[in-house]
């Protein structure tokens, strides 16, 4: 069996960094971690190739090579997704689609042959079993949230690491909060599920053994969802590993503003090699925070929280939203 994994092209948005990448001679910011993990879940004797359309052109001969094309994407890639599916349909190549875009809106893509939705640790084995028996269904979905300690190490050999600005690793899925505008809890639930300490160290070791030296992004939507475990197990183990390797990776991640409440956690993160964190600040307007259920940001001096995080050695990349129903006309002046 020949499997071509395709990661569609991003539009030129904030997260694509298209105009900035040329200054560091890179073609894309982050590798397609989801597809690389899915690839590691496929039978070892299957032939696998991966085309990240943000790095390489998807040629007809690439598609012709494949028995199946696996596609994963987010909403920002929808335009490219539809083009890839159309090409596959015209060439008679079967498609298997999964990931956030399809999980929340598969109805838009009627030309996809098989949907493997939600988290692959549950739905992909069911598809593979049916495929082996010759009767794969059109739709695979699950309301269960899997134990991610069963997730394999991504198949890094499928990409050219040098094309990317940073490598990626996932420690947890899920978020304890329930911000109205965010679909993370719909996709991954409120209960924060984590990988084991041994898994994280093995994944770091694997990235290191591939020759990578540079930034590593912990892709967790809220890295600090389980603070106690981070402080007692994960970060001490990362610190020990990083010291043994002479700190080959600067780390960055995403976290909620309540990171500023935990000085021990910030100290450990910096000691482990973290130097920046994306924080959803959203708005200084209390009524708007209540509107979107951003409870963790309410009744705070947000600027003081940011300065405190910075004071511990973490650069803060702030996320903001304007246009809430309760935003006053002065919101832009307040943000500036």
PDB file of C-alpha atoms in Angstrom, residues 25-235:
ATOM      1  CA  UNK A  25      15.765  31.076   4.852  1.00  0.00           C
ATOM      2  CA  UNK A  26      12.881  28.807   5.877  1.00  0.00           C
ATOM      3  CA  UNK A  27       9.842  27.731   3.874  1.00  0.00           C
ATOM      4  CA  UNK A  28       7.357  27.089   6.703  1.00  0.00           C
ATOM      5  CA  UNK A  29       7.021  27.759  10.400  1.00  0.00           C
ATOM      6  CA  UNK A  30       5.841  24.434  11.830  1.00  0.00           C
ATOM      7  CA  UNK A  31       5.816  20.887  10.435  1.00  0.00           C
ATOM      8  CA  UNK A  32       2.495  18.987  10.134  1.00  0.00           C
ATOM      9  CA  UNK A  33       2.737  17.217  13.493  1.00  0.00           C
ATOM     10  CA  UNK A  34      -0.675  15.563  13.182  1.00  0.00           C
ATOM     11  CA  UNK A  35       0.095  13.897   9.851  1.00  0.00           C
ATOM     12  CA  UNK A  36       3.542  12.830  11.045  1.00  0.00           C
ATOM     13  CA  UNK A  37       1.883  11.155  14.032  1.00  0.00           C
ATOM     14  CA  UNK A  38      -0.759   9.506  11.827  1.00  0.00           C
ATOM     15  CA  UNK A  39       2.023   8.223   9.573  1.00  0.00           C
ATOM     16  CA  UNK A  40       3.592   6.511  12.583  1.00  0.00           C
ATOM     17  CA  UNK A  41       0.272   4.741  13.233  1.00  0.00           C
ATOM     18  CA  UNK A  42       0.094   3.189   9.758  1.00  0.00           C
ATOM     19  CA  UNK A  43       1.395  -0.343   9.088  1.00  0.00           C
ATOM     20  CA  UNK A  44       5.183  -0.347   9.000  1.00  0.00           C
ATOM     21  CA  UNK A  45       5.322  -2.211   5.674  1.00  0.00           C
ATOM     22  CA  UNK A  46       3.289   0.453   3.845  1.00  0.00           C
ATOM     23  CA  UNK A  47       5.166   2.974   1.712  1.00  0.00           C
ATOM     24  CA  UNK A  48       4.671   6.533   2.917  1.00  0.00           C
ATOM     25  CA  UNK A  49       5.442   9.975   1.538  1.00  0.00           C
ATOM     26  CA  UNK A  50       4.468  13.394   2.873  1.00  0.00           C
ATOM     27  CA  UNK A  51       3.968  16.585   0.898  1.00  0.00           C
ATOM     28  CA  UNK A  52       3.652  19.796   2.900  1.00  0.00           C
ATOM     29  CA  UNK A  53       2.321  22.228   0.307  1.00  0.00           C
ATOM     30  CA  UNK A  54       3.770  25.103   2.319  1.00  0.00           C
ATOM     31  CA  UNK A  55       7.197  23.655   1.519  1.00  0.00           C
ATOM     32  CA  UNK A  56       6.862  21.710  -1.734  1.00  0.00           C
ATOM     33  CA  UNK A  57       4.607  21.709  -4.794  1.00  0.00           C
ATOM     34  CA  UNK A  58       2.072  18.882  -4.987  1.00  0.00           C
ATOM     35  CA  UNK A  59       2.631  17.396  -8.447  1.00  0.00           C
ATOM     36  CA  UNK A  60       0.330  15.107 -10.424  1.00  0.00           C
ATOM     37  CA  UNK A  61       2.983  12.393 -10.349  1.00  0.00           C
ATOM     38  CA  UNK A  62       2.958  12.535  -6.543  1.00  0.00           C
ATOM     39  CA  UNK A  63      -0.777  11.847  -6.578  1.00  0.00           C
ATOM     40  CA  UNK A  64      -0.484   9.154  -9.251  1.00  0.00           C
ATOM     41  CA  UNK A  65       2.006   7.285  -7.052  1.00  0.00           C
ATOM     42  CA  UNK A  66      -0.495   6.894  -4.213  1.00  0.00           C
ATOM     43  CA  UNK A  67      -3.154   4.297  -3.510  1.00  0.00           C
ATOM     44  CA  UNK A  68      -4.665   6.649  -0.938  1.00  0.00           C
ATOM     45  CA  UNK A  69      -4.172  10.335  -0.175  1.00  0.00           C
ATOM     46  CA  UNK A  70      -4.489  11.259   3.512  1.00  0.00           C
ATOM     47  CA  UNK A  71      -5.377  14.924   4.143  1.00  0.00           C
ATOM     48  CA  UNK A  72      -5.418  16.817   7.433  1.00  0.00           C
ATOM     49  CA  UNK A  73      -6.103  20.522   7.803  1.00  0.00           C
ATOM     50  CA  UNK A  74      -7.419  23.480   9.773  1.00  0.00           C
ATOM     51  CA  UNK A  75      -9.990  26.029   8.613  1.00  0.00           C
ATOM     52  CA  UNK A  76      -7.355  28.437   7.306  1.00  0.00           C
ATOM     53  CA  UNK A  77      -6.379  25.760   4.766  1.00  0.00           C
ATOM     54  CA  UNK A  78      -9.891  25.184   3.404  1.00  0.00           C
ATOM     55  CA  UNK A  79      -9.284  26.738  -0.023  1.00  0.00           C
ATOM     56  CA  UNK A  80      -6.229  24.565  -0.651  1.00  0.00           C
ATOM     57  CA  UNK A  81      -8.033  21.501   0.742  1.00  0.00           C
ATOM     58  CA  UNK A  82     -10.823  21.793  -1.798  1.00  0.00           C
ATOM     59  CA  UNK A  83      -8.314  22.048  -4.638  1.00  0.00           C
ATOM     60  CA  UNK A  84      -6.475  18.918  -3.489  1.00  0.00           C
ATOM     61  CA  UNK A  85      -9.703  16.931  -3.117  1.00  0.00           C
ATOM     62  CA  UNK A  86     -10.848  18.051  -6.577  1.00  0.00           C
ATOM     63  CA  UNK A  87      -7.556  16.950  -8.141  1.00  0.00           C
ATOM     64  CA  UNK A  88      -7.764  13.559  -6.457  1.00  0.00           C
ATOM     65  CA  UNK A  89     -11.375  13.095  -7.574  1.00  0.00           C
ATOM     66  CA  UNK A  90     -10.527  13.873 -11.206  1.00  0.00           C
ATOM     67  CA  UNK A  91      -7.582  11.455 -11.109  1.00  0.00           C
ATOM     68  CA  UNK A  92      -9.592   8.675  -9.462  1.00  0.00           C
ATOM     69  CA  UNK A  93      -7.460   8.598  -6.305  1.00  0.00           C
ATOM     70  CA  UNK A  94      -9.213   7.785  -3.034  1.00  0.00           C
ATOM     71  CA  UNK A  95      -8.990  10.299  -0.208  1.00  0.00           C
ATOM     72  CA  UNK A  96      -8.987   9.906   3.569  1.00  0.00           C
ATOM     73  CA  UNK A  97      -9.618  13.127   5.510  1.00  0.00           C
ATOM     74  CA  UNK A  98      -9.255  14.001   9.183  1.00  0.00           C
ATOM     75  CA  UNK A  99      -8.169  16.740  11.543  1.00  0.00           C
ATOM     76  CA  UNK A 100      -9.968  19.816  12.930  1.00  0.00           C
ATOM     77  CA  UNK A 101     -11.379  21.154   9.638  1.00  0.00           C
ATOM     78  CA  UNK A 102     -13.157  17.918   8.775  1.00  0.00           C
ATOM     79  CA  UNK A 103     -14.133  17.005  12.333  1.00  0.00           C
ATOM     80  CA  UNK A 104     -16.212  20.174  12.696  1.00  0.00           C
ATOM     81  CA  UNK A 105     -17.346  20.577   9.071  1.00  0.00           C
ATOM     82  CA  UNK A 106     -17.072  17.359   7.059  1.00  0.00           C
ATOM     83  CA  UNK A 107     -20.426  18.094   5.373  1.00  0.00           C
ATOM     84  CA  UNK A 108     -18.731  20.650   3.110  1.00  0.00           C
ATOM     85  CA  UNK A 109     -16.531  18.019   1.458  1.00  0.00           C
ATOM     86  CA  UNK A 110     -18.792  15.585  -0.372  1.00  0.00           C
ATOM     87  CA  UNK A 111     -16.022  14.300  -2.650  1.00  0.00           C
ATOM     88  CA  UNK A 112     -13.979  12.782   0.189  1.00  0.00           C
ATOM     89  CA  UNK A 113     -14.073   8.980   0.134  1.00  0.00           C
ATOM     90  CA  UNK A 114     -13.420   8.324   3.826  1.00  0.00           C
ATOM     91  CA  UNK A 115     -13.620  10.568   6.883  1.00  0.00           C
ATOM     92  CA  UNK A 116     -11.514   9.578   9.902  1.00  0.00           C
ATOM     93  CA  UNK A 117     -12.633  12.192  12.399  1.00  0.00           C
ATOM     94  CA  UNK A 118     -11.928  13.189  15.997  1.00  0.00           C
ATOM     95  CA  UNK A 119      -8.726  11.797  17.526  1.00  0.00           C
ATOM     96  CA  UNK A 120      -6.877   9.264  15.392  1.00  0.00           C
ATOM     97  CA  UNK A 121      -5.867   7.002  18.277  1.00  0.00           C
ATOM     98  CA  UNK A 122      -9.486   5.751  18.278  1.00  0.00           C
ATOM     99  CA  UNK A 123     -10.842   6.187  14.755  1.00  0.00           C
ATOM    100  CA  UNK A 124      -7.810   5.363  12.603  1.00  0.00           C
ATOM    101  CA  UNK A 125      -7.394   1.746  13.859  1.00  0.00           C
ATOM    102  CA  UNK A 126     -11.072   1.107  13.050  1.00  0.00           C
ATOM    103  CA  UNK A 127     -10.596   2.412   9.504  1.00  0.00           C
ATOM    104  CA  UNK A 128      -7.415   0.383   9.005  1.00  0.00           C
ATOM    105  CA  UNK A 129      -9.121  -2.802  10.212  1.00  0.00           C
ATOM    106  CA  UNK A 130     -12.029  -2.322   7.795  1.00  0.00           C
ATOM    107  CA  UNK A 131      -9.648  -1.440   4.969  1.00  0.00           C
ATOM    108  CA  UNK A 132      -7.725  -4.656   5.592  1.00  0.00           C
ATOM    109  CA  UNK A 133     -10.983  -6.612   5.364  1.00  0.00           C
ATOM    110  CA  UNK A 134     -11.926  -4.838   2.138  1.00  0.00           C
ATOM    111  CA  UNK A 135     -14.928  -2.882   3.432  1.00  0.00           C
ATOM    112  CA  UNK A 136     -13.892   0.574   4.655  1.00  0.00           C
ATOM    113  CA  UNK A 137     -16.815   2.795   5.668  1.00  0.00           C
ATOM    114  CA  UNK A 138     -17.363   6.379   4.595  1.00  0.00           C
ATOM    115  CA  UNK A 139     -17.403   7.785   8.127  1.00  0.00           C
ATOM    116  CA  UNK A 140     -15.464   7.080  11.321  1.00  0.00           C
ATOM    117  CA  UNK A 141     -16.055   9.223  14.391  1.00  0.00           C
ATOM    118  CA  UNK A 142     -16.015   8.893  18.162  1.00  0.00           C
ATOM    119  CA  UNK A 143     -17.139  10.856  21.205  1.00  0.00           C
ATOM    120  CA  UNK A 144     -14.417   9.244  23.306  1.00  0.00           C
ATOM    121  CA  UNK A 145     -11.182  10.985  24.218  1.00  0.00           C
ATOM    122  CA  UNK A 146      -8.219   8.587  23.962  1.00  0.00           C
ATOM    123  CA  UNK A 147      -5.327   8.052  26.314  1.00  0.00           C
ATOM    124  CA  UNK A 148      -2.577   9.971  24.524  1.00  0.00           C
ATOM    125  CA  UNK A 149       0.081   7.982  26.341  1.00  0.00           C
ATOM    126  CA  UNK A 150      -0.578   5.488  23.537  1.00  0.00           C
ATOM    127  CA  UNK A 151       0.372   8.014  20.844  1.00  0.00           C
ATOM    128  CA  UNK A 152       3.483   7.052  18.841  1.00  0.00           C
ATOM    129  CA  UNK A 153       6.551   9.171  18.174  1.00  0.00           C
ATOM    130  CA  UNK A 154       5.988  11.182  14.960  1.00  0.00           C
ATOM    131  CA  UNK A 155       7.645   9.859  11.806  1.00  0.00           C
ATOM    132  CA  UNK A 156      10.120  12.721  11.396  1.00  0.00           C
ATOM    133  CA  UNK A 157      11.971  11.003   8.566  1.00  0.00           C
ATOM    134  CA  UNK A 158       9.171  11.989   6.159  1.00  0.00           C
ATOM    135  CA  UNK A 159      10.131  15.676   6.162  1.00  0.00           C
ATOM    136  CA  UNK A 160      13.174  17.839   5.584  1.00  0.00           C
ATOM    137  CA  UNK A 161      13.580  19.496   8.975  1.00  0.00           C
ATOM    138  CA  UNK A 162      15.778  22.226   7.508  1.00  0.00           C
ATOM    139  CA  UNK A 163      12.760  23.677   5.685  1.00  0.00           C
ATOM    140  CA  UNK A 164      11.097  24.658   8.980  1.00  0.00           C
ATOM    141  CA  UNK A 165      11.676  27.413  11.507  1.00  0.00           C
ATOM    142  CA  UNK A 166      10.784  25.195  14.447  1.00  0.00           C
ATOM    143  CA  UNK A 167       9.983  21.604  15.321  1.00  0.00           C
ATOM    144  CA  UNK A 168       6.882  20.655  17.314  1.00  0.00           C
ATOM    145  CA  UNK A 169       5.965  18.394  20.202  1.00  0.00           C
ATOM    146  CA  UNK A 170       2.678  17.778  22.004  1.00  0.00           C
ATOM    147  CA  UNK A 171       2.473  17.188  25.744  1.00  0.00           C
ATOM    148  CA  UNK A 172      -1.267  17.515  26.385  1.00  0.00           C
ATOM    149  CA  UNK A 173      -4.722  17.791  24.853  1.00  0.00           C
ATOM    150  CA  UNK A 174      -7.746  19.506  26.350  1.00  0.00           C
ATOM    151  CA  UNK A 175      -8.259  22.704  28.335  1.00  0.00           C
ATOM    152  CA  UNK A 176      -9.922  23.329  31.709  1.00  0.00           C
ATOM    153  CA  UNK A 177     -11.457  26.607  30.527  1.00  0.00           C
ATOM    154  CA  UNK A 178     -14.433  27.232  28.252  1.00  0.00           C
ATOM    155  CA  UNK A 179     -13.835  30.391  26.213  1.00  0.00           C
ATOM    156  CA  UNK A 180     -16.848  30.934  23.961  1.00  0.00           C
ATOM    157  CA  UNK A 181     -14.881  31.670  20.777  1.00  0.00           C
ATOM    158  CA  UNK A 182     -12.551  28.648  21.045  1.00  0.00           C
ATOM    159  CA  UNK A 183     -13.243  25.150  19.700  1.00  0.00           C
ATOM    160  CA  UNK A 184     -10.470  23.370  21.617  1.00  0.00           C
ATOM    161  CA  UNK A 185     -12.812  21.922  24.233  1.00  0.00           C
ATOM    162  CA  UNK A 186     -15.222  20.798  21.496  1.00  0.00           C
ATOM    163  CA  UNK A 187     -12.361  18.964  19.805  1.00  0.00           C
ATOM    164  CA  UNK A 188     -10.408  17.685  22.813  1.00  0.00           C
ATOM    165  CA  UNK A 189     -12.595  18.141  25.898  1.00  0.00           C
ATOM    166  CA  UNK A 190     -12.186  19.901  29.245  1.00  0.00           C
ATOM    167  CA  UNK A 191     -10.203  17.140  30.911  1.00  0.00           C
ATOM    168  CA  UNK A 192      -6.503  17.717  30.328  1.00  0.00           C
ATOM    169  CA  UNK A 193      -4.859  14.511  29.098  1.00  0.00           C
ATOM    170  CA  UNK A 194      -1.087  14.299  29.145  1.00  0.00           C
ATOM    171  CA  UNK A 195       1.706  12.157  27.817  1.00  0.00           C
ATOM    172  CA  UNK A 196       4.050  10.442  30.240  1.00  0.00           C
ATOM    173  CA  UNK A 197       7.390  11.881  31.279  1.00  0.00           C
ATOM    174  CA  UNK A 198       9.130   9.045  29.441  1.00  0.00           C
ATOM    175  CA  UNK A 199       7.209   9.863  26.259  1.00  0.00           C
ATOM    176  CA  UNK A 200       8.207  13.520  26.312  1.00  0.00           C
ATOM    177  CA  UNK A 201      11.869  12.724  26.881  1.00  0.00           C
ATOM    178  CA  UNK A 202      11.767  10.059  24.142  1.00  0.00           C
ATOM    179  CA  UNK A 203      10.244  12.539  21.700  1.00  0.00           C
ATOM    180  CA  UNK A 204      12.832  15.183  22.541  1.00  0.00           C
ATOM    181  CA  UNK A 205      15.564  12.590  22.147  1.00  0.00           C
ATOM    182  CA  UNK A 206      14.130  11.556  18.792  1.00  0.00           C
ATOM    183  CA  UNK A 207      14.087  15.133  17.484  1.00  0.00           C
ATOM    184  CA  UNK A 208      17.642  15.578  18.771  1.00  0.00           C
ATOM    185  CA  UNK A 209      18.835  12.352  17.118  1.00  0.00           C
ATOM    186  CA  UNK A 210      17.449  13.558  13.766  1.00  0.00           C
ATOM    187  CA  UNK A 211      20.021  16.361  13.959  1.00  0.00           C
ATOM    188  CA  UNK A 212      17.698  19.218  14.853  1.00  0.00           C
ATOM    189  CA  UNK A 213      19.179  22.104  16.819  1.00  0.00           C
ATOM    190  CA  UNK A 214      16.857  25.039  17.232  1.00  0.00           C
ATOM    191  CA  UNK A 215      13.402  26.081  18.425  1.00  0.00           C
ATOM    192  CA  UNK A 216      10.875  23.484  19.548  1.00  0.00           C
ATOM    193  CA  UNK A 217       7.231  24.482  19.952  1.00  0.00           C
ATOM    194  CA  UNK A 218       5.065  22.722  22.526  1.00  0.00           C
ATOM    195  CA  UNK A 219       1.814  22.889  20.556  1.00  0.00           C
ATOM    196  CA  UNK A 220      -0.491  22.442  23.559  1.00  0.00           C
ATOM    197  CA  UNK A 221      -3.331  24.954  23.475  1.00  0.00           C
ATOM    198  CA  UNK A 222      -2.775  25.474  27.201  1.00  0.00           C
ATOM    199  CA  UNK A 223       0.538  24.018  28.331  1.00  0.00           C
ATOM    200  CA  UNK A 224      -0.227  24.677  32.007  1.00  0.00           C
ATOM    201  CA  UNK A 225      -3.541  22.799  32.178  1.00  0.00           C
ATOM    202  CA  UNK A 226      -2.020  20.468  34.786  1.00  0.00           C
ATOM    203  CA  UNK A 227       0.360  22.674  36.743  1.00  0.00           C
ATOM    204  CA  UNK A 228       1.169  20.225  39.536  1.00  0.00           C
ATOM    205  CA  UNK A 229       2.324  17.501  37.150  1.00  0.00           C
ATOM    206  CA  UNK A 230       4.424  19.981  35.206  1.00  0.00           C
ATOM    207  CA  UNK A 231       6.182  21.157  38.354  1.00  0.00           C
ATOM    208  CA  UNK A 232       6.680  17.771  39.991  1.00  0.00           C
ATOM    209  CA  UNK A 233       7.487  15.544  36.999  1.00  0.00           C
ATOM    210  CA  UNK A 234       7.660  16.948  33.487  1.00  0.00           C
ATOM    211  CA  UNK A 235       9.726  20.112  33.848  1.00  0.00           C
TER     212      UNK A 235
END
